[in-house]
mmCIF file of C-alpha atoms in Angstrom:
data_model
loop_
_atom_site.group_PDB
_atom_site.id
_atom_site.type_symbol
_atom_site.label_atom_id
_atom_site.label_comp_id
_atom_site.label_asym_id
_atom_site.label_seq_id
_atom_site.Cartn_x
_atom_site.Cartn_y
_atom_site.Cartn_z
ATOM 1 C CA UNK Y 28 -119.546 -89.745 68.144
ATOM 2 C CA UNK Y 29 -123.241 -87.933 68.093
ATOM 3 C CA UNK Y 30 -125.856 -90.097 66.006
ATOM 4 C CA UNK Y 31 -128.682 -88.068 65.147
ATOM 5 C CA UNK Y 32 -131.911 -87.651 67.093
ATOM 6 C CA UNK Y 33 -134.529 -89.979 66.662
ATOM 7 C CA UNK Y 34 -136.930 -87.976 67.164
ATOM 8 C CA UNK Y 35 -135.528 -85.279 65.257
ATOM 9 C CA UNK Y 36 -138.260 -85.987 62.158
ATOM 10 C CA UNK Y 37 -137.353 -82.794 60.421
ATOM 11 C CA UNK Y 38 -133.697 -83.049 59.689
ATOM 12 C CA UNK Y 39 -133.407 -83.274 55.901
ATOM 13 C CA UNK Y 40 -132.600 -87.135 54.514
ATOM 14 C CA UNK Y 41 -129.418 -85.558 52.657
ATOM 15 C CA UNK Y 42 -128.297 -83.873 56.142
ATOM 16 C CA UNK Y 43 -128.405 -86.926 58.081
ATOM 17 C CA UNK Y 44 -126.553 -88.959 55.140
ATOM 18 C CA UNK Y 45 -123.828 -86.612 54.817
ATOM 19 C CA UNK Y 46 -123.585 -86.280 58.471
ATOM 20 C CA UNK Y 47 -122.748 -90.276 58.653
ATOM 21 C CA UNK Y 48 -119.984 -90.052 55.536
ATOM 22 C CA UNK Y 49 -118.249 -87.149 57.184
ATOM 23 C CA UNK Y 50 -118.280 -89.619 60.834
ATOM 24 C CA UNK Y 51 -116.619 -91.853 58.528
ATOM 25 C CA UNK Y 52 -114.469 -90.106 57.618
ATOM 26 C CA UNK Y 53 -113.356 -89.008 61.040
ATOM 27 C CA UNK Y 54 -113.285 -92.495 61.859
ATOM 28 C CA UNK Y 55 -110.164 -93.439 59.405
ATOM 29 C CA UNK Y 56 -112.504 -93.862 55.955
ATOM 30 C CA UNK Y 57 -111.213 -92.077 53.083
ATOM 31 C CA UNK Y 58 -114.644 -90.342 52.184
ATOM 32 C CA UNK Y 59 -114.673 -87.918 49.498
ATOM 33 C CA UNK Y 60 -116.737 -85.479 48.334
ATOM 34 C CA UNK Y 61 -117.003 -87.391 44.713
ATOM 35 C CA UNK Y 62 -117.843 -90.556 47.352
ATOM 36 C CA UNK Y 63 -120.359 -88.840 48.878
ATOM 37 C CA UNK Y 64 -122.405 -87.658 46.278
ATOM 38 C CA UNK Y 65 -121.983 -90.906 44.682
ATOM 39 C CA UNK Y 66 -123.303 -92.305 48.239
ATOM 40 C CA UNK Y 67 -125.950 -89.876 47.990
ATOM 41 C CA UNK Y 68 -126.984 -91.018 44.343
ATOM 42 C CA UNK Y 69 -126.902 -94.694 45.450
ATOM 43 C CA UNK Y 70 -129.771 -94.252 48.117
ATOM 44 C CA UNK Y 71 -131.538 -92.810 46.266
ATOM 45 C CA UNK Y 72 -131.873 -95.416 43.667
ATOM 46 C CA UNK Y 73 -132.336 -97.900 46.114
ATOM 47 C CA UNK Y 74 -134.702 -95.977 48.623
ATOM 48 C CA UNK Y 75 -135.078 -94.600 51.828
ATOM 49 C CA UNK Y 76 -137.624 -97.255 52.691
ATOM 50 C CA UNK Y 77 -134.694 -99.736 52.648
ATOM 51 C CA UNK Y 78 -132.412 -99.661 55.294
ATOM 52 C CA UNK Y 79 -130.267 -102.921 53.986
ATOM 53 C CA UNK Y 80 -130.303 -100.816 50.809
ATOM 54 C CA UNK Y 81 -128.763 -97.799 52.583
ATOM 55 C CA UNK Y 82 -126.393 -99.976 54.713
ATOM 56 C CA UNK Y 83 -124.589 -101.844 51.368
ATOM 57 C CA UNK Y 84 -125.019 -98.173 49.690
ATOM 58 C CA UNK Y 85 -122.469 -96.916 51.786
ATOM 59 C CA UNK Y 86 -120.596 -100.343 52.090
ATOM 60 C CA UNK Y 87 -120.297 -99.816 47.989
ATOM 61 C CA UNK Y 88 -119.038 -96.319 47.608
ATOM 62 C CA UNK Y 89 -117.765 -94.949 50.995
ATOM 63 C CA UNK Y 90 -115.340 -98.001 51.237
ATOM 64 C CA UNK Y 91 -112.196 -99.268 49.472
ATOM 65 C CA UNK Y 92 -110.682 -101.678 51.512
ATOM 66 C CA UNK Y 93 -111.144 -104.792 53.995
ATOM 67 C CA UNK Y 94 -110.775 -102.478 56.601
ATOM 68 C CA UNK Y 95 -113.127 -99.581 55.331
ATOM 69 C CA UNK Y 96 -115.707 -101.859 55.738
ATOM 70 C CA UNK Y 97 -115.510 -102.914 59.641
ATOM 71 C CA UNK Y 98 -115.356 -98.763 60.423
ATOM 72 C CA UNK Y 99 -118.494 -98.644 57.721
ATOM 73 C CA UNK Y 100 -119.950 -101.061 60.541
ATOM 74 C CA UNK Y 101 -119.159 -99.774 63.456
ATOM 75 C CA UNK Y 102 -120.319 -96.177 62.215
ATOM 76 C CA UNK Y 103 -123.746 -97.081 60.613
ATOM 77 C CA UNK Y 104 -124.425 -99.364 63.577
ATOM 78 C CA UNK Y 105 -123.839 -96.358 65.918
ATOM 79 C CA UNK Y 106 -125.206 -93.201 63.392
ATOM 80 C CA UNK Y 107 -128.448 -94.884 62.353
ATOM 81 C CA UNK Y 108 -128.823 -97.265 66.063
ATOM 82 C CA UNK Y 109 -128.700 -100.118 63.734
ATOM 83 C CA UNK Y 110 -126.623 -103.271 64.276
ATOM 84 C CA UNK Y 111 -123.029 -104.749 62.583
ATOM 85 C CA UNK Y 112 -123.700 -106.630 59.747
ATOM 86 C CA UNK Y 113 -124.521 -110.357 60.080
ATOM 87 C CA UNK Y 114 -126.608 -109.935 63.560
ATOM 88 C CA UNK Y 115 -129.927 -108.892 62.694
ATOM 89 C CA UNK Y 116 -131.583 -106.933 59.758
ATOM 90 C CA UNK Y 117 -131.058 -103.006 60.988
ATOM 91 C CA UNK Y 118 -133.945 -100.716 62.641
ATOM 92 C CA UNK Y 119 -135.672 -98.344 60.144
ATOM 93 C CA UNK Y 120 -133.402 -95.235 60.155
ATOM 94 C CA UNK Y 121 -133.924 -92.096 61.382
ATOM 95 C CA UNK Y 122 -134.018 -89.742 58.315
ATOM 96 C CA UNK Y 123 -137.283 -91.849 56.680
ATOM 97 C CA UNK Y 124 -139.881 -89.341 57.831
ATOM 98 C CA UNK Y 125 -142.807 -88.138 56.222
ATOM 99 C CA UNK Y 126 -140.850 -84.451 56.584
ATOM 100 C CA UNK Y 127 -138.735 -85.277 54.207
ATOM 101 C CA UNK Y 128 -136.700 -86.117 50.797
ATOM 102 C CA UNK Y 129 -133.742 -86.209 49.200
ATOM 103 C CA UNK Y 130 -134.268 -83.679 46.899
ATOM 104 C CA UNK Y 131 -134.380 -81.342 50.336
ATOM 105 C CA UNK Y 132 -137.758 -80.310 49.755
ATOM 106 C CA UNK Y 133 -140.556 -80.965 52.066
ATOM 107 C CA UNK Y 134 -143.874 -82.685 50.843
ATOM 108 C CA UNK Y 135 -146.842 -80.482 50.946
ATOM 109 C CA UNK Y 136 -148.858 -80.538 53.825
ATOM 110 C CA UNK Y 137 -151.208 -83.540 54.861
ATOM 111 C CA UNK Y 138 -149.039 -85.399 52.234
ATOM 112 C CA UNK Y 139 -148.242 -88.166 54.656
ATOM 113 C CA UNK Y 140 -145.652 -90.329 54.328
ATOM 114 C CA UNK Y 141 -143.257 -90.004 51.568
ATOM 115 C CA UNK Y 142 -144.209 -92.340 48.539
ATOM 116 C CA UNK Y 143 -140.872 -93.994 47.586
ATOM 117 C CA UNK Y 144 -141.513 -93.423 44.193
ATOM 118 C CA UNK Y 145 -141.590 -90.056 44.550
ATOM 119 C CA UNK Y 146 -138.059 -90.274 46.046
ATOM 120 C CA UNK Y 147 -137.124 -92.376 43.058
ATOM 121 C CA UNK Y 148 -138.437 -89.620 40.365
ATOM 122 C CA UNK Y 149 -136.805 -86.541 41.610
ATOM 123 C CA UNK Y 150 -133.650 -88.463 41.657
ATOM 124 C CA UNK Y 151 -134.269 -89.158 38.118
ATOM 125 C CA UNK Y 152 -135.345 -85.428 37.100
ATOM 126 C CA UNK Y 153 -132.340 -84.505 38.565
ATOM 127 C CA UNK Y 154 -130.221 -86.890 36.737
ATOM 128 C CA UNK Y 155 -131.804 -86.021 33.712
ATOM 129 C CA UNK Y 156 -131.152 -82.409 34.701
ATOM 130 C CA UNK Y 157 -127.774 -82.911 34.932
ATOM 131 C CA UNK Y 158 -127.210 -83.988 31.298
ATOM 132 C CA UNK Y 159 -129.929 -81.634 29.566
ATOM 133 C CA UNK Y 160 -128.183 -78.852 27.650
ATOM 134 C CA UNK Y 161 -128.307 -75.862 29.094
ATOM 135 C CA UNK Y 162 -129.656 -73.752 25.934
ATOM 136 C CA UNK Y 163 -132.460 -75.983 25.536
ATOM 137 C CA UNK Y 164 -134.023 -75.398 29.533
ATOM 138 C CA UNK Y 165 -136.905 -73.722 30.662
ATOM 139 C CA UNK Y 166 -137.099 -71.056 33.191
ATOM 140 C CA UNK Y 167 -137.971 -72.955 35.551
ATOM 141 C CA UNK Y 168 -135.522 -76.282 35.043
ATOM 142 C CA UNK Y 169 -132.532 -72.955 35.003
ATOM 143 C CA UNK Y 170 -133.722 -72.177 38.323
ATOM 144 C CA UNK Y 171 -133.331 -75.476 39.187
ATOM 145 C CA UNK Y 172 -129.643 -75.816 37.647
ATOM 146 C CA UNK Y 173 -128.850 -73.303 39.503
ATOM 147 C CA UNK Y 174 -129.197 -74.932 42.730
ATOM 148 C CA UNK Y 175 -127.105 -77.791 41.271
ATOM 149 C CA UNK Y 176 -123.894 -75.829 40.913
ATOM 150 C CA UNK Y 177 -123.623 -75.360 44.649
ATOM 151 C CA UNK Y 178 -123.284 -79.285 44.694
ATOM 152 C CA UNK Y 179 -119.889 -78.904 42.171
ATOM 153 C CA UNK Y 180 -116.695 -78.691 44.358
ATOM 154 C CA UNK Y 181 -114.087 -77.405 42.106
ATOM 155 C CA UNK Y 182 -110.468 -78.576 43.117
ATOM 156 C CA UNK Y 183 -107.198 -76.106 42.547
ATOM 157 C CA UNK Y 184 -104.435 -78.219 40.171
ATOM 158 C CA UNK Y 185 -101.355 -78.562 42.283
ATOM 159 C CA UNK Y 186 -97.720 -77.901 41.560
ATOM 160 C CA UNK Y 187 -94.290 -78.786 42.839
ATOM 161 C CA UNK Y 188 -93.056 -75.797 45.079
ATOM 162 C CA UNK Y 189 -89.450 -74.712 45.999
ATOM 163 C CA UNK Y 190 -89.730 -75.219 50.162
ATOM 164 C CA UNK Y 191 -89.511 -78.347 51.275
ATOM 165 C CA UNK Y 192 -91.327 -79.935 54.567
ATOM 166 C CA UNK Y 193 -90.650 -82.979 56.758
ATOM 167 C CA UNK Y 194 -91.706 -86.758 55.549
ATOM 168 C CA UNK Y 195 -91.622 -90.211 56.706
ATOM 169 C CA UNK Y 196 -89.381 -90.474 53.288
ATOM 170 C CA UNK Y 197 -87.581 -89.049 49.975
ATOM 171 C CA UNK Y 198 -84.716 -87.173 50.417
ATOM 172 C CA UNK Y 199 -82.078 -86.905 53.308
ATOM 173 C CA UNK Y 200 -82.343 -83.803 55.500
ATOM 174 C CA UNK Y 201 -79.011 -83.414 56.130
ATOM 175 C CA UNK Y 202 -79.484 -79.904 58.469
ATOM 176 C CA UNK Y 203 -81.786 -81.830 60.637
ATOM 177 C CA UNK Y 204 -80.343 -85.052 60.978
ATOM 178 C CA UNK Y 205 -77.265 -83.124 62.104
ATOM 179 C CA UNK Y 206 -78.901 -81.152 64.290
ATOM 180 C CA UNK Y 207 -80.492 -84.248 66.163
ATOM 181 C CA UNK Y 208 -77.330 -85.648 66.133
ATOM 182 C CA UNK Y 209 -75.864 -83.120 68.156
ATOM 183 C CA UNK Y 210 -77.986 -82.927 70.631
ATOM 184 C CA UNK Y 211 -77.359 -86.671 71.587
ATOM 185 C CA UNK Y 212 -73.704 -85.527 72.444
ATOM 186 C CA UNK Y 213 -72.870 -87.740 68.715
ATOM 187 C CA UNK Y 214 -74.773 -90.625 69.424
ATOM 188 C CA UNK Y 215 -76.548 -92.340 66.231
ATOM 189 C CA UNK Y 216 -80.284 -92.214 66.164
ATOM 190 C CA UNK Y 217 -82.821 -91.568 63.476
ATOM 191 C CA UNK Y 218 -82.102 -90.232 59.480
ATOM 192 C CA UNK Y 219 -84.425 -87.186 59.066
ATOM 193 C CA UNK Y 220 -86.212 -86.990 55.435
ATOM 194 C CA UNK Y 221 -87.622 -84.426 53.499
ATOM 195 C CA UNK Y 222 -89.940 -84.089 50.313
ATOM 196 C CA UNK Y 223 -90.849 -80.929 48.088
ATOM 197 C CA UNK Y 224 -94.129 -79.332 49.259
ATOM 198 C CA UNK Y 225 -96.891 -79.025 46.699
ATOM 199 C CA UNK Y 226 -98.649 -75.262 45.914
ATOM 200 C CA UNK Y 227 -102.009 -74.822 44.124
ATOM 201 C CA UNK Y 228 -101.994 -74.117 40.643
ATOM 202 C CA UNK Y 229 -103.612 -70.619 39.527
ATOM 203 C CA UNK Y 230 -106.787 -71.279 37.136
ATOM 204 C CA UNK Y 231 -107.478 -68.400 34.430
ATOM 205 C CA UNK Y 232 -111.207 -68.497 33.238
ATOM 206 C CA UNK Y 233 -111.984 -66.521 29.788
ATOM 207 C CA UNK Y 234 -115.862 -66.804 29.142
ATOM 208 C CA UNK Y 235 -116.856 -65.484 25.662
ATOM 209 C CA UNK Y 236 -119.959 -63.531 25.910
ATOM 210 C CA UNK Y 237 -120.662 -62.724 22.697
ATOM 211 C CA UNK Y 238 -124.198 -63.112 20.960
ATOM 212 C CA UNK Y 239 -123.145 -66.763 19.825
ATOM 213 C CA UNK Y 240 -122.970 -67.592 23.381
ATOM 214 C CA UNK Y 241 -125.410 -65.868 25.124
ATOM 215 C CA UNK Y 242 -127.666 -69.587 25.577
ATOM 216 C CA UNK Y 243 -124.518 -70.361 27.815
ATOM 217 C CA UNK Y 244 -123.363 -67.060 29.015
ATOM 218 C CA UNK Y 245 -125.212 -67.291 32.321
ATOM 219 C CA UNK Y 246 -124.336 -70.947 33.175
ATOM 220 C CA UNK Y 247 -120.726 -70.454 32.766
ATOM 221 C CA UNK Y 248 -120.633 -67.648 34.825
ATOM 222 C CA UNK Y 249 -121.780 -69.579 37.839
ATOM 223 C CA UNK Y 250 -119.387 -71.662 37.061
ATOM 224 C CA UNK Y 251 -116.621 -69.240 37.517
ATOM 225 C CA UNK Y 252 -118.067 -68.277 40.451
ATOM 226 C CA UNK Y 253 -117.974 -71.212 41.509
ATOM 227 C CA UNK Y 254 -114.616 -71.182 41.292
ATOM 228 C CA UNK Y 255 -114.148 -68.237 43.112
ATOM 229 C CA UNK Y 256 -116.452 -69.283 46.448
ATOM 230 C CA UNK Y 257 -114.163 -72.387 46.126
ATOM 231 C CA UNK Y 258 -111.160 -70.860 47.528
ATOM 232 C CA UNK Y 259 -109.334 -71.832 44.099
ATOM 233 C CA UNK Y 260 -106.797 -69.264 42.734
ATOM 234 C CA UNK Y 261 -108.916 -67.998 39.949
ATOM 235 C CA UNK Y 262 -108.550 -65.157 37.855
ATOM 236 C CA UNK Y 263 -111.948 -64.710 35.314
ATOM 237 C CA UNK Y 264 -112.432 -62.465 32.474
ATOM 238 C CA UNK Y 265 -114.752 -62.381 29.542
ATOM 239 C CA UNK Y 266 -114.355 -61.989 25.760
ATOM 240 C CA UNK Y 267 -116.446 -60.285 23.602
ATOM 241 C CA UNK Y 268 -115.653 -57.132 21.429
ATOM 242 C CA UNK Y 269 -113.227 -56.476 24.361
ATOM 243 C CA UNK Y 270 -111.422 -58.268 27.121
ATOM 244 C CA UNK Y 271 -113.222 -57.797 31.124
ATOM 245 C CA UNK Y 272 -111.622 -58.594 33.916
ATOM 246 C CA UNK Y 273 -114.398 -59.754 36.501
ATOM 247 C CA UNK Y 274 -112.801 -61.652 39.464
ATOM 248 C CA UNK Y 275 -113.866 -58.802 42.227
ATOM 249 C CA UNK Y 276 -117.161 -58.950 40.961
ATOM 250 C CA UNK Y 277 -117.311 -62.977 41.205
ATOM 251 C CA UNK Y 278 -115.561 -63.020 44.567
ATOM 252 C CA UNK Y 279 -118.977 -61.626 46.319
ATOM 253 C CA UNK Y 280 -120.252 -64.712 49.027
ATOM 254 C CA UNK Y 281 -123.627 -64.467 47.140
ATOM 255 C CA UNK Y 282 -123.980 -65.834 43.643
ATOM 256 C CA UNK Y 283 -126.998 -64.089 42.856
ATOM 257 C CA UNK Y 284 -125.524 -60.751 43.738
ATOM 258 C CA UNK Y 285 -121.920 -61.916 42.635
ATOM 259 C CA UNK Y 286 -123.968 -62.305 38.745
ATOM 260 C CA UNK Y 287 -125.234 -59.104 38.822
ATOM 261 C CA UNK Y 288 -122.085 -57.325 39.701
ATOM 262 C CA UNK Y 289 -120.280 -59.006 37.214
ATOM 263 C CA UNK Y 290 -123.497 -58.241 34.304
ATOM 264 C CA UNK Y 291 -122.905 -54.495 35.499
ATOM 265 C CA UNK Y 292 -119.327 -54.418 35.150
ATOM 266 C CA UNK Y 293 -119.272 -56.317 31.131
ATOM 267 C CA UNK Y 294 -120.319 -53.667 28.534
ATOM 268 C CA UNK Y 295 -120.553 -56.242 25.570
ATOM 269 C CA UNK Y 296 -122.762 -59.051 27.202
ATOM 270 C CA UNK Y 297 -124.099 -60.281 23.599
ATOM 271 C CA UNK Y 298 -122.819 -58.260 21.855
ATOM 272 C CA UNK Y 299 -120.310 -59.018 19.097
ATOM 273 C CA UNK Y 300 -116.668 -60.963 19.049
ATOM 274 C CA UNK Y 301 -113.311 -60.592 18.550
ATOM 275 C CA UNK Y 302 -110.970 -63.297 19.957
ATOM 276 C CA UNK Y 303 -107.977 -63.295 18.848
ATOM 277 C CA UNK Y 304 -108.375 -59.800 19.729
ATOM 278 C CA UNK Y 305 -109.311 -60.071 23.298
ATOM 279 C CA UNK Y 306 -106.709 -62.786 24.056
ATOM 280 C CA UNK Y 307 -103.903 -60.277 22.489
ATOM 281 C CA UNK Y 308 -104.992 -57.825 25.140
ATOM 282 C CA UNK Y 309 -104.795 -60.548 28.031
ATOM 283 C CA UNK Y 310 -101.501 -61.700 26.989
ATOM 284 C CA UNK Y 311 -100.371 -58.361 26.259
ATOM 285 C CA UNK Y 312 -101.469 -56.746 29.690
ATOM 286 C CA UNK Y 313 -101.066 -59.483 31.783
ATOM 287 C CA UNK Y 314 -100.666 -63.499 30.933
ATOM 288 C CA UNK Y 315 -97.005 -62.529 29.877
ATOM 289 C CA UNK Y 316 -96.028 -60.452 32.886
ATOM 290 C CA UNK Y 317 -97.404 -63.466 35.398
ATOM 291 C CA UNK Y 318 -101.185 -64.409 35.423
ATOM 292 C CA UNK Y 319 -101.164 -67.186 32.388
ATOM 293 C CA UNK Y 320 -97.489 -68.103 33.243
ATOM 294 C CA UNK Y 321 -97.843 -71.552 34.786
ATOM 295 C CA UNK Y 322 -101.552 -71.329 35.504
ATOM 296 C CA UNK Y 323 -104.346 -73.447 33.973
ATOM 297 C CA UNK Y 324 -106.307 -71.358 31.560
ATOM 298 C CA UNK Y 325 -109.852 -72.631 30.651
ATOM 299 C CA UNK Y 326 -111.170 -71.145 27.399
ATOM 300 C CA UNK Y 327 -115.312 -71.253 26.809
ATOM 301 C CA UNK Y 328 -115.692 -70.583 23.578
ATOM 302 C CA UNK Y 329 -117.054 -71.750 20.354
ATOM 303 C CA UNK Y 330 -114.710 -70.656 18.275
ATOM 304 C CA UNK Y 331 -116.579 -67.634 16.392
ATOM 305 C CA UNK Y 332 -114.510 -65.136 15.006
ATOM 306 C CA UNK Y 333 -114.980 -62.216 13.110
ATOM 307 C CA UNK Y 334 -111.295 -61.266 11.712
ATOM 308 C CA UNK Y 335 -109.206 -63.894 10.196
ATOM 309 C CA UNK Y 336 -109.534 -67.950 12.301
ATOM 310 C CA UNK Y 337 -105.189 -67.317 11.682
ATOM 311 C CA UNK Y 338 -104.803 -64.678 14.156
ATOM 312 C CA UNK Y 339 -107.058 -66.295 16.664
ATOM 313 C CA UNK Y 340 -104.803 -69.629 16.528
ATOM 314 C CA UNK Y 341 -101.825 -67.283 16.431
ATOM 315 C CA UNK Y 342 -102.764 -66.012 19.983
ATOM 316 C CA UNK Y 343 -103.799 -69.495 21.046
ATOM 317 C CA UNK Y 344 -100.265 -70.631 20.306
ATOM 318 C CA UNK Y 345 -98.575 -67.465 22.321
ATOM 319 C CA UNK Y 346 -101.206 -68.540 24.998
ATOM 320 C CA UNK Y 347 -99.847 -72.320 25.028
ATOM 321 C CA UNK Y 348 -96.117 -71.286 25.184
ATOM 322 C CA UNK Y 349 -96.875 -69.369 28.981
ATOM 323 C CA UNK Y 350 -99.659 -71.242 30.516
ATOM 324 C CA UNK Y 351 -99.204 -75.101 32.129
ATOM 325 C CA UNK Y 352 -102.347 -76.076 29.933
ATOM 326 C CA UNK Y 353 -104.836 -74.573 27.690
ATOM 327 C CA UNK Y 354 -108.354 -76.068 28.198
ATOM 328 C CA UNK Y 355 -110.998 -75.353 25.482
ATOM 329 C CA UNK Y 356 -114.560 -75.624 25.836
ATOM 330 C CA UNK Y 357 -117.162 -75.325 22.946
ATOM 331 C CA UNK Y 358 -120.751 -76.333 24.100
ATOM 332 C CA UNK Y 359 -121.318 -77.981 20.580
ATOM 333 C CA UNK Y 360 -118.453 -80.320 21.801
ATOM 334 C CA UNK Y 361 -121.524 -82.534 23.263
ATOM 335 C CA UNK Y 362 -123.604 -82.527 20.763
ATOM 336 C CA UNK Y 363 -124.360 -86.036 18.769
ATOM 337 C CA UNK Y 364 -122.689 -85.467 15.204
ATOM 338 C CA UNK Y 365 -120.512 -82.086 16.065
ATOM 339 C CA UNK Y 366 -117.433 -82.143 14.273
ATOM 340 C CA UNK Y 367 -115.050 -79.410 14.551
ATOM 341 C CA UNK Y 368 -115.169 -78.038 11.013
ATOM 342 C CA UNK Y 369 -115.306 -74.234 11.750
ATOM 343 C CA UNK Y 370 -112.570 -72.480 11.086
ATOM 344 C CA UNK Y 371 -111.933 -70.836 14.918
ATOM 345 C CA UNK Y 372 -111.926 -74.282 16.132
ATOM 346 C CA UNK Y 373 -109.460 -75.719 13.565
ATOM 347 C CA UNK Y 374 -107.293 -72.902 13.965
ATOM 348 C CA UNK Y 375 -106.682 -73.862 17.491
ATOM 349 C CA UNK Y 376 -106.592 -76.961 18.137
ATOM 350 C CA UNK Y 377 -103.068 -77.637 17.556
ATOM 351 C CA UNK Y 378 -102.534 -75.220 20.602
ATOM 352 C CA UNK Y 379 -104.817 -76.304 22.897
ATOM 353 C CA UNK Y 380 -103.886 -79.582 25.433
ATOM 354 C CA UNK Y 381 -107.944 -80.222 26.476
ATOM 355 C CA UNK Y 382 -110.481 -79.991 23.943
ATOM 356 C CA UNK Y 383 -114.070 -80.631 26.102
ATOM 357 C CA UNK Y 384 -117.511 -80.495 26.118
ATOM 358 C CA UNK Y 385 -119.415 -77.426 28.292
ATOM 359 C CA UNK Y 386 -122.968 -77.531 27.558
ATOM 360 C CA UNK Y 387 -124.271 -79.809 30.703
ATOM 361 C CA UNK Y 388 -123.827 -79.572 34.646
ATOM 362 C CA UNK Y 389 -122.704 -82.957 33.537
ATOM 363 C CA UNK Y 390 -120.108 -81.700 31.759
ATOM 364 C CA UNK Y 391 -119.449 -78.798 33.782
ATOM 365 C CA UNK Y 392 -118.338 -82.026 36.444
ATOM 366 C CA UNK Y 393 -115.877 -83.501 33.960
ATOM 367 C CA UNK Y 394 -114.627 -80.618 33.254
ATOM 368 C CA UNK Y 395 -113.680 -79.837 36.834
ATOM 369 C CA UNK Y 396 -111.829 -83.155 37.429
ATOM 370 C CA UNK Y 397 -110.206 -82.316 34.109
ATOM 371 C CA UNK Y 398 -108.770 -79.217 35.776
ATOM 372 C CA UNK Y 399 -107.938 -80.443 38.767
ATOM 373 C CA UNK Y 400 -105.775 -83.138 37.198
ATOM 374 C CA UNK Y 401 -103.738 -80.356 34.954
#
């Protein structure tokens, strides 16, 4: 086990505290990634400048069991060259340097050392960040979002598949057991089992760009590439006066570049909408034939239609009958007071199985675990 350099000042704080959840995690600790930016949020609040703080941080959210917590020991004593819990209050840890913060952004020069309450307002900005709605930001506080999504980490849904693999239990393997069997010459010995393997899930994004969501249109797109740089099965296409289909474009390493691509390749980016016409054409040309059959399909939309709010919950409804689950998401779904009184949004409800805000990184988390438990 390596334990970071003491005299390794300019390693970021967040590097060195993601570096000892990951040891953890090696070490037997179920860490994950919701853990450790829950870890990450809890030292934060209580400081850098405490290491007892930090120590019963991680004790608090990396752990879940008796046993969790003599690992947390071990590790922390050995990561941060402190000592077990109950000896001796631990040294000051590495990370608190005047180099750096948890925001991962050095303090201008001659600064000196890092005022804790410093530490303790970006951690609030950023909180407040997180639940500010997206139409209302600067240009700035967008640029700033934007470095937030690369903290989401979208999860694929999972179904049952057909093959099955070897397991400590469920079902007989009768093949295998056999097999073993004969190789002892008949002798007894050991029932094989088997248990149906699990597949992930494919996740269909359709992101109306129309004028009525142009506030959003950017933010949602880094969502789905988010998606995309995930490794998650996702398929993404956006609705306007037609239906786009913009998955190559997304599937570029860099987001920047990736957003551009896709800005190129959509002809009606705030321009008008039709709905129910664009999710005829998706079902038509390919949800029925295999894309929407069985997959999760997320719709971001706030319900705006120009033709008739029938025919948009008419293709809503052929939408339900293929996919696992339809996920809606209207922006105005956060906002204090909404009610969903327009017609769109009325017309489809009945067909829809998840009916969620999307108008906040905040929500743009829920809405993740939301489709990863589909």
């Amino acid at each position: 086990m390596s334990r970071p350099d003491v005299r390794d000042h300019v390693r970021p704080p967040e590097e060195v505290l993601v570096g000892f959840a990951r040891t953890l995690r090696a070490a037997g600790v179920h860490v994950t990634a919701d853990r450790e930016r829950t870890y990450l949020e809890a030292v934060a609040a209580v400081g850098l400048d405490d290491p007892g703080g930090v120590y019963h941080a991680g004790r608090a959210t990396l752990c879940s069991s008796p046993a969790d917590l003599e690992r947390h020991d071990t590790v922390f004593a050995e990561w941060f060259g402190g000592t077990r819990a109950g000896t001796k209050k631990p040294d000051p840890l590495p990370l608190m340097t005047p180099q750096a913060s948890l925001s991962g952004e050095e303090p201008p020069p001659g600064s000196g050392t890092e005022d804790p309450d410093t530490l303790h307002a970006q951690a609030s900005r950023t909180e407040v960040l997180r639940e500010r709605d997206v139409a209302t930001l600067s240009r700035r506080e967008r640029e700033e979002l934007a470095r937030l999504f690369g903290t989401l980490r979208p999860r694929a849904p999972r179904r049952r598949a057909h093959r099955r693999e070897p397991s400590p239990r469920g079902t007989v393997d009768a093949h295998r057991t056999l097999r073993a069997t004969l190789r002892r010459m008949g002798e007894p010995g050991e029932v094989a089992w088997r248990r149906r393997t699990t597949r992930p899930r494919r996740v269909v994004l359709l992101v109306d760009v129309s004028g009525s969501m142009s506030a959003y249109a950017d933010a949602l797109i880094r969502l789905c590439h988010t998606y995309c740089a995930a490794g998650v099965p996702t398929e993404v296409f956006t609705l306007g006066t037609r239906l786009t289909h913009v998955t190559r474009a997304l599937h570029q390493r860099d987001v920047d570049r990736a957003i551009v691509a896709a800005g190129r390749a959509i002809p009606d980016w705030s321009g008008g909408t039709r709905l129910a016409e664009g999710l005829k054409v998706f079902l038509d040309r390919w949800g029925r034939r295999g894309m929407a059959r069985g997959a999760v399909v997320v719709v971001f939309s706030d319900g705006w239609e120009r033709d008739r709010p029938e025919a948009l919950g008419e293709q809503v409804r052929r939408l339900h009958a293929v996919a696992h689950r339809v996920v809606w998401v209207n922006p105005h779904r956060g906002r204090a007071g909404y009610e969903p009184v327009q017609g769109g949004i009325m017309a489809v409800l009945p067909h829809v199985d998840d009916f969620v805000a999307g108008h906040s990184m905040a929500a743009f988390e829920q809405l993740t675990e939301v489709v990863a438990r589909a």
